[in-house]
XYZ file of C-alpha atoms in Angstrom:
134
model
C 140.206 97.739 86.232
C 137.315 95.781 87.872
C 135.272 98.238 90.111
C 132.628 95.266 90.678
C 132.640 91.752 89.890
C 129.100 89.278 89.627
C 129.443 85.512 90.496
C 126.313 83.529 89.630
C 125.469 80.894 92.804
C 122.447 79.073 91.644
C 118.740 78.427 91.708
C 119.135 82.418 90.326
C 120.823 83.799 92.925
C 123.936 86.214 92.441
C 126.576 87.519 94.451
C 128.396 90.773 93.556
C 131.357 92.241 95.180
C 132.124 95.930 95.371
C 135.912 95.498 95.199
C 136.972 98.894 96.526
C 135.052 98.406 99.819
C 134.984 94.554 99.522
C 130.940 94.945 100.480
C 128.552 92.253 98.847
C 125.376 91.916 97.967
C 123.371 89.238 96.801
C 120.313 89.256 94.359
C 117.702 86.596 93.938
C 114.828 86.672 91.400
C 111.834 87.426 92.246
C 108.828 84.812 92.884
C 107.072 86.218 90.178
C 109.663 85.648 87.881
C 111.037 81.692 88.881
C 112.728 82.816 91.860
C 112.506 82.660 95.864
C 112.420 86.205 96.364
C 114.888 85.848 99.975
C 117.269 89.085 98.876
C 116.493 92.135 96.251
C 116.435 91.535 93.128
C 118.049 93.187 90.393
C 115.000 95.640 89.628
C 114.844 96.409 93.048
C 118.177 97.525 93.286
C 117.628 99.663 90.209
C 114.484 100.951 92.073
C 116.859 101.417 95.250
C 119.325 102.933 93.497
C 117.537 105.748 92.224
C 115.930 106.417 95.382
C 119.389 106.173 97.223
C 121.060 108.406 94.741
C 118.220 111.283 95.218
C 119.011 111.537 98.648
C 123.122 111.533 97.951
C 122.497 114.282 95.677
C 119.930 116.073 98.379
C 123.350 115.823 100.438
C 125.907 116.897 98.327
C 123.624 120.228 97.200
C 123.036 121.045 101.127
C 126.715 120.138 101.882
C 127.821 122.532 98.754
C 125.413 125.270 99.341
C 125.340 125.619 103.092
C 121.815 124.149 103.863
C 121.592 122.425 107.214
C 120.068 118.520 106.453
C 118.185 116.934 109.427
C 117.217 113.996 107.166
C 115.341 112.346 104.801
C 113.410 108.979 104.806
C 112.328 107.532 101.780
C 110.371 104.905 100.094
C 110.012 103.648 96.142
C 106.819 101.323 94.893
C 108.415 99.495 91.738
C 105.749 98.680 88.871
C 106.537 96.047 86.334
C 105.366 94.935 83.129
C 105.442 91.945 80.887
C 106.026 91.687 77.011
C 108.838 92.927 77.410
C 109.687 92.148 81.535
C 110.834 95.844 82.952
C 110.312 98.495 85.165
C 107.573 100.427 83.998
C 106.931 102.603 86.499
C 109.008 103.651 90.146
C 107.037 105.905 93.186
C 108.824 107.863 95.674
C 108.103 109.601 98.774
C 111.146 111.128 100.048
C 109.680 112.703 103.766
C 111.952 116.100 104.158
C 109.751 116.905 107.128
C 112.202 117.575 109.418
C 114.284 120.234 107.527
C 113.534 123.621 107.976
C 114.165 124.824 104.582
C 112.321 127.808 102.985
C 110.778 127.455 99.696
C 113.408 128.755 97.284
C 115.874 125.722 99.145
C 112.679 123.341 98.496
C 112.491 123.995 94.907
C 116.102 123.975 94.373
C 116.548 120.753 96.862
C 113.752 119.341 94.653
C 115.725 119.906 91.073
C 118.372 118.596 92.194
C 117.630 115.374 93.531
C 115.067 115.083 90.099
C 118.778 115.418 88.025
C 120.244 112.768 90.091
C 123.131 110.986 87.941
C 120.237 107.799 88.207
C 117.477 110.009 87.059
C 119.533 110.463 84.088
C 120.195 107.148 83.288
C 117.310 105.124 83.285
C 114.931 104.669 80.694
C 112.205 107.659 79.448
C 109.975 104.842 79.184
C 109.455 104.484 83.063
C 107.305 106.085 84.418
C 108.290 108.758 87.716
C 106.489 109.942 90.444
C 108.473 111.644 92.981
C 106.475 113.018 96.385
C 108.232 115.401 98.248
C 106.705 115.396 102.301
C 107.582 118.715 104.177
C-alpha cells in the first residue's frame, strides 16, 4: 500500500501527496542546481526533516516521562557539496529556553532528540552540529 505518491510537474518541480492525510507538498530544485528555487527542495526537506523529527522525539520523551514542554523553536543551516552533489553538512539550534528543565532532563532531552529515527538514518558522512539554547 502507497503511504505517499510523487508526480513530476515540470521545469523540476514535484508534487507529492501524503495519502493518509491527503496533505501536499511541492519541491522545486534549487537555483544552484537548474532550478527556480520558489518551494523546498528535496535536501531541504531532508534538512527539515531531521530538525522536525528532533523536536517530535523531544515531545514524545516529555509526553512519556512526565516533563512539562513549553516549546522549542528551531533552525537548520544545510551545507552542500559537489563531486558528488549532497548534503555534507546540517546545523541546528533548537532554543529550549523556555522549559524549565533541570540538568539530568537536559541531558536526557538532549540524547534523545540526538537518536531521533532521522538521526539514524542519514548518512555518517554528514556532518552534525546540534546547539541546544537554554
Amino acid at each position: 500500500m502507497k503511504k505517499i505518491s510523487s508526480s513530476y510537474l515540470g521545469n523540476l518541480r514535484i508534487s507529492s501527496l501524503h495519502e493518509k492525510s491527503g496533505t501536499i507538498i511541492e519541491t522545486d530544485a534549487p537555483v544552484d542546481n537548474n532550478g527556480k528555487g520558489t518551494r523546498f527542495s528535496p535536501t531541504d526537506l531532508v534538512a527539515t526533516a531531521y530538525l522536525n523529527c528532533m523536536i517530535t522525539i523531544i515531545g514524545i520523551y516529555c509526553d512519556k516521562n512526565e516533563i512539562e514542554f513549553q516549546d522549542c523553536k528551531g533552525d537548520v543551516e544545510k551545507i552542500m557539496t559537489d563531486n558528488p552533489r549532497r548534503i555534507s553538512g546540517l546545523n541546528f539550534v533548537l532554543d529550549l529556553s523556555m522549559n524549565n528543565w533541570n540538568d539530568q532532563e537536559k541531558r536526557r532531552i538532549e540524547n534523545a532528540a540526538k537518536n531521533c529515527p532521522v538521526a539514524k538514518s542519514v548518512s555518517s558522512e554528514i556532518k552534525i552540529n546540534i546547539e541546544f539554547k537554554y
